[in-house]
mmCIF file of C-alpha atoms in Angstrom:
data_model
loop_
_atom_site.group_PDB
_atom_site.id
_atom_site.type_symbol
_atom_site.label_atom_id
_atom_site.label_comp_id
_atom_site.label_asym_id
_atom_site.label_seq_id
_atom_site.Cartn_x
_atom_site.Cartn_y
_atom_site.Cartn_z
ATOM 1 C CA UNK J 90 44.085 -3.364 -1.627
ATOM 2 C CA UNK J 91 44.022 -6.560 -0.774
ATOM 3 C CA UNK J 92 45.031 -9.026 -3.288
ATOM 4 C CA UNK J 93 44.840 -12.686 -2.866
ATOM 5 C CA UNK J 94 41.500 -12.035 -0.847
ATOM 6 C CA UNK J 95 40.299 -15.197 0.450
ATOM 7 C CA UNK J 96 38.530 -17.269 -2.489
ATOM 8 C CA UNK J 97 35.894 -18.203 0.079
ATOM 9 C CA UNK J 98 33.786 -14.432 0.573
ATOM 10 C CA UNK J 99 30.439 -15.198 -0.264
ATOM 11 C CA UNK J 100 28.692 -14.401 -3.368
ATOM 12 C CA UNK J 101 31.174 -15.494 -5.585
ATOM 13 C CA UNK J 102 31.794 -18.897 -4.523
ATOM 14 C CA UNK J 103 31.464 -21.507 -7.929
ATOM 15 C CA UNK J 104 32.211 -17.730 -10.117
ATOM 16 C CA UNK J 105 33.171 -20.165 -12.789
ATOM 17 C CA UNK J 106 30.204 -20.055 -14.570
ATOM 18 C CA UNK J 107 31.372 -22.880 -17.900
ATOM 19 C CA UNK J 108 29.588 -20.511 -20.948
ATOM 20 C CA UNK J 109 28.568 -23.511 -23.597
ATOM 21 C CA UNK J 110 26.689 -23.743 -26.880
ATOM 22 C CA UNK J 111 25.354 -27.078 -26.938
ATOM 23 C CA UNK J 112 22.277 -26.294 -25.936
ATOM 24 C CA UNK J 113 21.915 -23.300 -28.306
ATOM 25 C CA UNK J 114 23.306 -26.448 -31.525
ATOM 26 C CA UNK J 115 20.809 -28.813 -29.698
ATOM 27 C CA UNK J 116 18.256 -26.128 -29.938
ATOM 28 C CA UNK J 117 18.978 -24.875 -33.708
ATOM 29 C CA UNK J 118 18.495 -28.361 -34.600
ATOM 30 C CA UNK J 119 15.437 -28.850 -32.688
ATOM 31 C CA UNK J 120 14.008 -25.719 -35.534
ATOM 32 C CA UNK J 121 15.898 -22.460 -34.095
ATOM 33 C CA UNK J 122 16.149 -21.082 -37.128
ATOM 34 C CA UNK J 123 19.386 -19.465 -38.345
ATOM 35 C CA UNK J 124 18.874 -15.955 -39.397
ATOM 36 C CA UNK J 125 22.425 -14.755 -40.775
ATOM 37 C CA UNK J 126 20.242 -12.511 -42.472
ATOM 38 C CA UNK J 127 20.290 -10.238 -39.650
ATOM 39 C CA UNK J 128 23.861 -8.342 -39.678
ATOM 40 C CA UNK J 129 25.868 -5.844 -37.338
ATOM 41 C CA UNK J 130 28.497 -3.500 -38.837
ATOM 42 C CA UNK J 131 31.008 -5.609 -38.642
ATOM 43 C CA UNK J 132 29.443 -8.976 -39.894
ATOM 44 C CA UNK J 133 28.154 -10.366 -36.296
ATOM 45 C CA UNK J 134 25.210 -12.566 -37.226
ATOM 46 C CA UNK J 135 22.064 -14.762 -35.383
ATOM 47 C CA UNK J 136 22.735 -18.176 -36.527
ATOM 48 C CA UNK J 137 20.621 -19.587 -34.287
ATOM 49 C CA UNK J 138 16.695 -18.364 -32.878
ATOM 50 C CA UNK J 139 14.809 -20.753 -30.289
ATOM 51 C CA UNK J 140 11.319 -19.766 -28.710
ATOM 52 C CA UNK J 141 11.653 -21.780 -25.152
ATOM 53 C CA UNK J 142 7.355 -19.521 -23.984
ATOM 54 C CA UNK J 143 5.195 -17.156 -25.826
ATOM 55 C CA UNK J 144 7.631 -13.665 -24.946
ATOM 56 C CA UNK J 145 10.130 -15.411 -24.934
ATOM 57 C CA UNK J 146 12.903 -15.759 -27.061
ATOM 58 C CA UNK J 147 16.866 -16.623 -27.203
ATOM 59 C CA UNK J 148 18.969 -15.884 -29.601
ATOM 60 C CA UNK J 149 22.367 -17.115 -30.858
ATOM 61 C CA UNK J 150 24.689 -14.315 -31.832
ATOM 62 C CA UNK J 151 28.429 -15.158 -34.306
ATOM 63 C CA UNK J 152 30.196 -12.286 -33.259
ATOM 64 C CA UNK J 153 34.139 -11.303 -34.057
ATOM 65 C CA UNK J 154 34.784 -8.982 -30.992
ATOM 66 C CA UNK J 155 34.158 -12.941 -28.862
ATOM 67 C CA UNK J 156 35.860 -15.548 -28.237
ATOM 68 C CA UNK J 157 32.110 -17.905 -28.818
ATOM 69 C CA UNK J 158 29.151 -17.607 -29.573
ATOM 70 C CA UNK J 159 27.423 -14.791 -27.782
ATOM 71 C CA UNK J 160 23.355 -14.701 -26.293
ATOM 72 C CA UNK J 161 20.826 -12.978 -25.921
ATOM 73 C CA UNK J 162 17.218 -13.311 -24.348
ATOM 74 C CA UNK J 163 14.212 -11.572 -25.711
ATOM 75 C CA UNK J 164 11.406 -10.740 -23.612
ATOM 76 C CA UNK J 165 8.754 -9.853 -26.227
ATOM 77 C CA UNK J 166 5.827 -7.338 -26.189
ATOM 78 C CA UNK J 167 2.070 -8.565 -26.745
ATOM 79 C CA UNK J 168 1.357 -6.945 -30.257
ATOM 80 C CA UNK J 169 5.050 -7.520 -31.775
ATOM 81 C CA UNK J 170 5.620 -9.065 -35.122
ATOM 82 C CA UNK J 171 8.550 -8.735 -37.176
ATOM 83 C CA UNK J 172 6.976 -6.871 -39.592
ATOM 84 C CA UNK J 173 5.135 -4.497 -37.548
ATOM 85 C CA UNK J 174 5.020 -0.777 -39.147
ATOM 86 C CA UNK J 175 6.207 0.357 -35.511
ATOM 87 C CA UNK J 176 9.393 -0.187 -33.496
ATOM 88 C CA UNK J 177 8.905 -0.519 -29.350
ATOM 89 C CA UNK J 178 11.122 1.051 -26.654
ATOM 90 C CA UNK J 179 13.514 -1.703 -25.046
ATOM 91 C CA UNK J 180 14.856 -2.409 -21.136
ATOM 92 C CA UNK J 181 18.132 -3.680 -20.934
ATOM 93 C CA UNK J 182 19.020 -5.881 -17.840
ATOM 94 C CA UNK J 183 22.995 -6.378 -17.161
ATOM 95 C CA UNK J 184 23.363 -10.061 -15.075
ATOM 96 C CA UNK J 185 26.320 -10.007 -12.402
ATOM 97 C CA UNK J 186 29.024 -12.396 -12.009
ATOM 98 C CA UNK J 187 29.086 -16.332 -10.740
ATOM 99 C CA UNK J 188 26.233 -19.115 -11.294
ATOM 100 C CA UNK J 189 23.709 -16.841 -9.270
ATOM 101 C CA UNK J 190 23.514 -13.850 -11.704
ATOM 102 C CA UNK J 191 25.183 -15.063 -14.533
ATOM 103 C CA UNK J 192 24.101 -15.544 -18.118
ATOM 104 C CA UNK J 193 21.757 -14.522 -20.505
ATOM 105 C CA UNK J 194 18.469 -16.527 -18.776
ATOM 106 C CA UNK J 195 19.580 -15.491 -15.017
ATOM 107 C CA UNK J 196 17.017 -12.044 -14.729
ATOM 108 C CA UNK J 197 14.279 -14.374 -16.292
ATOM 109 C CA UNK J 198 15.405 -17.642 -14.289
ATOM 110 C CA UNK J 199 15.567 -15.354 -10.912
ATOM 111 C CA UNK J 200 13.340 -12.261 -10.824
ATOM 112 C CA UNK J 201 9.451 -12.321 -12.128
ATOM 113 C CA UNK J 202 10.294 -10.073 -14.771
ATOM 114 C CA UNK J 203 8.081 -11.992 -17.703
ATOM 115 C CA UNK J 204 5.186 -11.589 -15.005
ATOM 116 C CA UNK J 205 5.674 -7.814 -14.879
ATOM 117 C CA UNK J 206 6.146 -7.544 -18.262
ATOM 118 C CA UNK J 207 2.884 -8.772 -19.675
ATOM 119 C CA UNK J 208 1.564 -5.817 -20.473
ATOM 120 C CA UNK J 209 4.465 -3.407 -21.248
ATOM 121 C CA UNK J 210 4.756 -2.496 -24.507
ATOM 122 C CA UNK J 211 8.395 -3.168 -24.674
ATOM 123 C CA UNK J 212 11.388 -5.156 -25.568
ATOM 124 C CA UNK J 213 13.015 -6.833 -22.636
ATOM 125 C CA UNK J 214 16.700 -7.124 -23.878
ATOM 126 C CA UNK J 215 18.764 -9.755 -21.505
ATOM 127 C CA UNK J 216 22.343 -10.024 -22.661
ATOM 128 C CA UNK J 217 25.170 -12.821 -22.133
ATOM 129 C CA UNK J 218 27.804 -10.596 -19.482
ATOM 130 C CA UNK J 219 30.312 -13.634 -19.581
ATOM 131 C CA UNK J 220 31.137 -15.050 -15.656
ATOM 132 C CA UNK J 221 33.658 -12.248 -14.957
ATOM 133 C CA UNK J 222 33.398 -9.681 -18.399
ATOM 134 C CA UNK J 223 33.006 -6.178 -16.140
ATOM 135 C CA UNK J 224 31.130 -4.811 -19.268
ATOM 136 C CA UNK J 225 33.620 -4.255 -20.734
ATOM 137 C CA UNK J 226 36.408 -3.638 -24.006
ATOM 138 C CA UNK J 227 38.980 -5.706 -22.409
ATOM 139 C CA UNK J 228 42.664 -3.408 -22.754
ATOM 140 C CA UNK J 229 44.405 -6.519 -22.832
ATOM 141 C CA UNK J 230 47.708 -4.813 -21.938
ATOM 142 C CA UNK J 231 47.007 -1.953 -24.510
ATOM 143 C CA UNK J 232 46.524 -4.779 -27.056
ATOM 144 C CA UNK J 233 42.580 -4.409 -27.413
ATOM 145 C CA UNK J 234 41.395 -8.093 -29.467
ATOM 146 C CA UNK J 235 38.821 -10.227 -27.247
ATOM 147 C CA UNK J 236 36.560 -10.377 -25.471
ATOM 148 C CA UNK J 237 34.772 -6.844 -25.865
ATOM 149 C CA UNK J 238 31.837 -6.875 -24.427
ATOM 150 C CA UNK J 239 30.620 -3.035 -24.853
ATOM 151 C CA UNK J 240 30.819 -3.774 -28.225
ATOM 152 C CA UNK J 241 29.483 -6.785 -28.429
ATOM 153 C CA UNK J 242 25.840 -4.933 -26.670
ATOM 154 C CA UNK J 243 26.026 -1.320 -27.719
ATOM 155 C CA UNK J 244 27.325 -1.549 -31.151
ATOM 156 C CA UNK J 245 26.609 -5.366 -32.797
ATOM 157 C CA UNK J 246 23.260 -6.200 -30.496
ATOM 158 C CA UNK J 247 21.802 -3.359 -30.725
ATOM 159 C CA UNK J 248 22.627 -3.142 -34.274
ATOM 160 C CA UNK J 249 20.509 -6.611 -34.899
ATOM 161 C CA UNK J 250 17.939 -5.717 -32.843
ATOM 162 C CA UNK J 251 18.003 -2.588 -34.157
ATOM 163 C CA UNK J 252 17.008 -3.810 -37.893
ATOM 164 C CA UNK J 253 15.616 -7.353 -37.722
ATOM 165 C CA UNK J 254 13.673 -6.932 -33.812
ATOM 166 C CA UNK J 255 11.949 -3.810 -34.478
ATOM 167 C CA UNK J 256 14.402 -1.920 -31.424
ATOM 168 C CA UNK J 257 13.316 1.165 -31.382
ATOM 169 C CA UNK J 258 15.707 4.686 -29.793
ATOM 170 C CA UNK J 259 14.173 4.726 -26.373
ATOM 171 C CA UNK J 260 15.694 3.037 -23.776
ATOM 172 C CA UNK J 261 16.968 2.587 -20.328
ATOM 173 C CA UNK J 262 18.970 -0.183 -18.347
ATOM 174 C CA UNK J 263 19.225 -1.841 -15.641
ATOM 175 C CA UNK J 264 21.643 -4.296 -13.910
ATOM 176 C CA UNK J 265 22.487 -6.445 -10.649
ATOM 177 C CA UNK J 266 25.680 -6.788 -9.092
ATOM 178 C CA UNK J 267 28.663 -6.505 -11.711
ATOM 179 C CA UNK J 268 25.829 -6.199 -13.731
ATOM 180 C CA UNK J 269 25.148 -2.401 -11.992
ATOM 181 C CA UNK J 270 28.770 -0.630 -12.784
ATOM 182 C CA UNK J 271 27.468 -1.666 -16.610
ATOM 183 C CA UNK J 272 24.462 -0.247 -16.667
ATOM 184 C CA UNK J 273 26.590 3.048 -14.644
ATOM 185 C CA UNK J 274 29.226 2.651 -17.020
ATOM 186 C CA UNK J 275 26.543 2.561 -20.495
ATOM 187 C CA UNK J 276 25.166 5.489 -19.511
ATOM 188 C CA UNK J 277 27.472 7.020 -18.716
ATOM 189 C CA UNK J 278 30.029 6.109 -21.748
ATOM 190 C CA UNK J 279 27.696 6.742 -24.016
ATOM 191 C CA UNK J 280 25.085 10.004 -23.838
ATOM 192 C CA UNK J 281 21.633 9.775 -25.064
ATOM 193 C CA UNK J 282 21.897 6.177 -25.396
ATOM 194 C CA UNK J 283 20.155 5.360 -21.749
ATOM 195 C CA UNK J 284 17.177 8.113 -20.710
ATOM 196 C CA UNK J 285 17.349 5.998 -17.644
ATOM 197 C CA UNK J 286 19.645 3.512 -15.489
ATOM 198 C CA UNK J 287 19.281 1.785 -12.091
ATOM 199 C CA UNK J 288 22.292 0.389 -9.948
ATOM 200 C CA UNK J 289 21.904 -2.922 -7.892
ATOM 201 C CA UNK J 290 24.311 -3.570 -5.299
ATOM 202 C CA UNK J 291 26.672 -2.392 -7.886
ATOM 203 C CA UNK J 292 30.093 -1.836 -7.479
ATOM 204 C CA UNK J 293 29.415 1.729 -8.874
ATOM 205 C CA UNK J 294 33.149 3.161 -8.134
ATOM 206 C CA UNK J 295 36.120 0.957 -8.737
ATOM 207 C CA UNK J 296 38.096 2.562 -7.500
ATOM 208 C CA UNK J 297 37.550 3.222 -4.166
ATOM 209 C CA UNK J 298 40.497 2.004 -2.103
ATOM 210 C CA UNK J 299 39.578 0.241 1.157
ATOM 211 C CA UNK J 300 43.380 -0.421 2.834
ATOM 212 C CA UNK J 301 42.236 -2.694 5.199
ATOM 213 C CA UNK J 302 39.862 -4.690 3.268
ATOM 214 C CA UNK J 303 38.143 -5.806 0.445
ATOM 215 C CA UNK J 304 38.169 -2.797 -2.488
ATOM 216 C CA UNK J 305 36.759 -3.411 -6.318
ATOM 217 C CA UNK J 306 39.985 -4.352 -7.822
ATOM 218 C CA UNK J 307 39.455 -7.066 -5.396
ATOM 219 C CA UNK J 308 36.289 -8.278 -6.696
ATOM 220 C CA UNK J 309 37.812 -7.782 -10.775
ATOM 221 C CA UNK J 310 41.206 -9.624 -10.065
ATOM 222 C CA UNK J 311 39.005 -12.358 -7.984
ATOM 223 C CA UNK J 312 36.188 -12.890 -10.722
ATOM 224 C CA UNK J 313 38.928 -12.821 -13.610
ATOM 225 C CA UNK J 314 40.904 -15.775 -11.089
ATOM 226 C CA UNK J 315 37.909 -17.957 -11.632
ATOM 227 C CA UNK J 316 35.773 -17.184 -14.087
ATOM 228 C CA UNK J 317 38.860 -17.188 -16.459
ATOM 229 C CA UNK J 318 41.478 -18.826 -15.216
ATOM 230 C CA UNK J 319 44.288 -18.392 -17.782
ATOM 231 C CA UNK J 320 44.113 -14.977 -18.070
ATOM 232 C CA UNK J 321 45.055 -12.546 -16.142
ATOM 233 C CA UNK J 322 43.436 -9.760 -14.040
ATOM 234 C CA UNK J 323 45.159 -7.004 -15.089
ATOM 235 C CA UNK J 324 44.228 -7.628 -18.874
ATOM 236 C CA UNK J 325 40.513 -5.967 -18.259
ATOM 237 C CA UNK J 326 41.571 -2.180 -17.075
ATOM 238 C CA UNK J 327 45.283 -2.936 -16.566
ATOM 239 C CA UNK J 328 46.327 -2.337 -12.687
ATOM 240 C CA UNK J 329 44.294 0.478 -10.828
ATOM 241 C CA UNK J 330 47.134 2.578 -10.134
ATOM 242 C CA UNK J 331 49.768 2.045 -13.267
ATOM 243 C CA UNK J 332 46.809 2.629 -15.994
ATOM 244 C CA UNK J 333 44.791 4.490 -13.756
ATOM 245 C CA UNK J 334 43.597 6.345 -16.883
ATOM 246 C CA UNK J 335 42.002 2.995 -18.423
ATOM 247 C CA UNK J 336 40.011 2.703 -15.126
ATOM 248 C CA UNK J 337 38.745 5.498 -14.432
ATOM 249 C CA UNK J 338 37.387 6.054 -18.323
ATOM 250 C CA UNK J 339 34.977 3.091 -17.392
ATOM 251 C CA UNK J 340 34.250 4.362 -13.926
ATOM 252 C CA UNK J 341 31.341 5.736 -12.975
ATOM 253 C CA UNK J 342 32.672 7.788 -9.987
ATOM 254 C CA UNK J 343 34.563 9.624 -12.374
ATOM 255 C CA UNK J 344 32.106 9.413 -14.926
ATOM 256 C CA UNK J 345 29.230 10.901 -12.935
ATOM 257 C CA UNK J 346 28.641 14.460 -14.184
ATOM 258 C CA UNK J 347 28.228 12.446 -17.747
ATOM 259 C CA UNK J 348 24.575 11.252 -16.096
ATOM 260 C CA UNK J 349 23.018 14.792 -17.222
ATOM 261 C CA UNK J 350 19.893 14.260 -18.383
ATOM 262 C CA UNK J 351 19.687 9.813 -17.528
ATOM 263 C CA UNK J 352 17.740 9.141 -14.742
ATOM 264 C CA UNK J 353 19.453 7.200 -12.129
ATOM 265 C CA UNK J 354 18.153 5.360 -8.684
ATOM 266 C CA UNK J 355 21.024 2.927 -7.208
ATOM 267 C CA UNK J 356 20.152 0.830 -4.127
ATOM 268 C CA UNK J 357 22.370 -1.676 -1.673
ATOM 269 C CA UNK J 358 22.069 -3.222 1.103
ATOM 270 C CA UNK J 359 24.434 -2.707 4.110
ATOM 271 C CA UNK J 360 25.574 -6.400 4.577
ATOM 272 C CA UNK J 361 24.099 -7.206 7.566
ATOM 273 C CA UNK J 362 21.244 -10.093 7.036
ATOM 274 C CA UNK J 363 17.952 -8.745 6.263
ATOM 275 C CA UNK J 364 13.800 -9.858 5.771
ATOM 276 C CA UNK J 365 15.210 -12.050 3.214
ATOM 277 C CA UNK J 366 18.540 -13.898 4.675
ATOM 278 C CA UNK J 367 17.471 -17.434 5.873
ATOM 279 C CA UNK J 368 20.111 -17.714 8.996
ATOM 280 C CA UNK J 369 19.454 -14.446 11.199
ATOM 281 C CA UNK J 370 23.029 -15.307 12.888
ATOM 282 C CA UNK J 371 25.053 -15.333 10.193
ATOM 283 C CA UNK J 372 27.642 -12.464 10.249
ATOM 284 C CA UNK J 373 27.829 -10.018 8.001
ATOM 285 C CA UNK J 374 28.579 -9.601 3.828
ATOM 286 C CA UNK J 375 31.727 -8.286 2.928
ATOM 287 C CA UNK J 376 30.605 -7.673 -0.751
ATOM 288 C CA UNK J 377 27.122 -6.271 0.108
ATOM 289 C CA UNK J 378 28.836 -4.106 2.257
ATOM 290 C CA UNK J 379 31.308 -2.516 -0.258
ATOM 291 C CA UNK J 380 29.090 -2.368 -2.658
ATOM 292 C CA UNK J 381 26.898 -0.181 -0.105
ATOM 293 C CA UNK J 382 29.767 1.926 0.581
ATOM 294 C CA UNK J 383 30.531 2.735 -3.165
ATOM 295 C CA UNK J 384 26.897 3.594 -3.968
ATOM 296 C CA UNK J 385 26.294 5.839 -0.947
ATOM 297 C CA UNK J 386 29.935 7.595 -2.413
ATOM 298 C CA UNK J 387 28.454 7.251 -6.382
ATOM 299 C CA UNK J 388 25.476 8.624 -5.301
ATOM 300 C CA UNK J 389 26.530 12.032 -3.445
ATOM 301 C CA UNK J 390 29.006 12.804 -6.180
ATOM 302 C CA UNK J 391 25.709 12.900 -8.206
ATOM 303 C CA UNK J 392 23.851 14.697 -5.733
ATOM 304 C CA UNK J 393 27.333 17.531 -5.734
ATOM 305 C CA UNK J 394 27.113 18.355 -9.524
ATOM 306 C CA UNK J 395 23.361 18.640 -8.724
ATOM 307 C CA UNK J 396 22.352 15.979 -10.607
ATOM 308 C CA UNK J 397 18.356 14.266 -9.445
ATOM 309 C CA UNK J 398 19.232 10.416 -8.361
ATOM 310 C CA UNK J 399 17.042 8.295 -6.606
ATOM 311 C CA UNK J 400 18.259 5.203 -3.615
ATOM 312 C CA UNK J 401 17.412 2.931 -1.982
ATOM 313 C CA UNK J 402 19.301 1.842 0.954
ATOM 314 C CA UNK J 403 18.223 -0.868 3.163
ATOM 315 C CA UNK J 404 19.480 -4.076 5.911
ATOM 316 C CA UNK J 405 19.663 -6.768 3.578
ATOM 317 C CA UNK J 406 22.725 -9.208 1.718
ATOM 318 C CA UNK J 407 23.904 -9.963 -1.914
ATOM 319 C CA UNK J 408 21.355 -12.196 -3.173
ATOM 320 C CA UNK J 409 18.221 -12.551 -5.867
ATOM 321 C CA UNK J 410 15.864 -11.850 -3.281
ATOM 322 C CA UNK J 411 16.585 -8.840 -2.980
ATOM 323 C CA UNK J 412 17.407 -7.546 -6.505
ATOM 324 C CA UNK J 413 13.998 -9.030 -7.096
ATOM 325 C CA UNK J 414 12.761 -6.742 -4.716
ATOM 326 C CA UNK J 415 14.748 -3.937 -6.038
ATOM 327 C CA UNK J 416 13.593 -4.049 -9.630
ATOM 328 C CA UNK J 417 9.978 -4.382 -8.967
ATOM 329 C CA UNK J 418 9.804 -1.631 -7.138
ATOM 330 C CA UNK J 419 12.330 0.488 -9.694
ATOM 331 C CA UNK J 420 10.688 -1.144 -13.139
ATOM 332 C CA UNK J 421 7.618 1.661 -13.073
ATOM 333 C CA UNK J 422 10.140 4.631 -13.348
ATOM 334 C CA UNK J 423 12.585 2.578 -15.490
ATOM 335 C CA UNK J 424 9.518 1.835 -17.522
ATOM 336 C CA UNK J 425 8.027 5.895 -17.860
ATOM 337 C CA UNK J 426 11.167 7.248 -19.279
ATOM 338 C CA UNK J 427 10.543 5.073 -22.381
ATOM 339 C CA UNK J 428 6.911 4.852 -22.694
#
């Protein structure tokens, strides 16, 4: 591993994305109804709603496992209502790190997910996962405590959606970059919760070693250094050598056998400029080259285990134009598993 990696690495510029609640406060003041009666088991509650467009519903959630207010964006199916007699299947979309990939609006801002699901009979859930949360309950030197993103998403938010927003038990999950790691980790760590899972350019083998270059532990270190500079990167899972067991417990590669019965898709570019890169003379993208390597390793392990996996490996870099294309290609298969 190469500690102290170049902070100018392509794809992580501006990871220090500040998640505030000023917009939420303004929306509540403008008429966003508080829904404090919608509770999770631990008391997490919806404290504000905002509906910027016909199918879009933004939630603000007071959570005991986060340092601040949690947020999620829902895309609602055409016939949805709070009082409907039926429930709807759920597609979760998890975002990556950094201002170009982070936050609960990222998939709406950078893809045509709203148009793609206009006639789909599903609820699309796009939760905030923090600028460098890694879709996990942070280890914090063995002491636990905040942030607990996995608990927020899969316990609190899931319970709230099922109790107050007519979400059903059929689920699929997909994510880009850090969200790809989250999608496969969640599906493996919570067997039976998701029927399908897809990673677009996700670092899905967190213990992959590159002695002479960038490895995934470097990405965790860099993400925390820029996204949460007051914290230590080893607060996430500890040191990858000393706390190897903790890392393995959250590493999709090590958990691959737990994906039996889940429809899995993995895609990544090779890091060379592709059709969506405006400057063909630019050099290779080290970040995408790394996730390409670990995605190949992950897919290979699934096949060795006799588990089916679909893949798409292509010429391209780490960015939304490619993830938008991948979403369009894979969405029908994800929806077919839950509808």
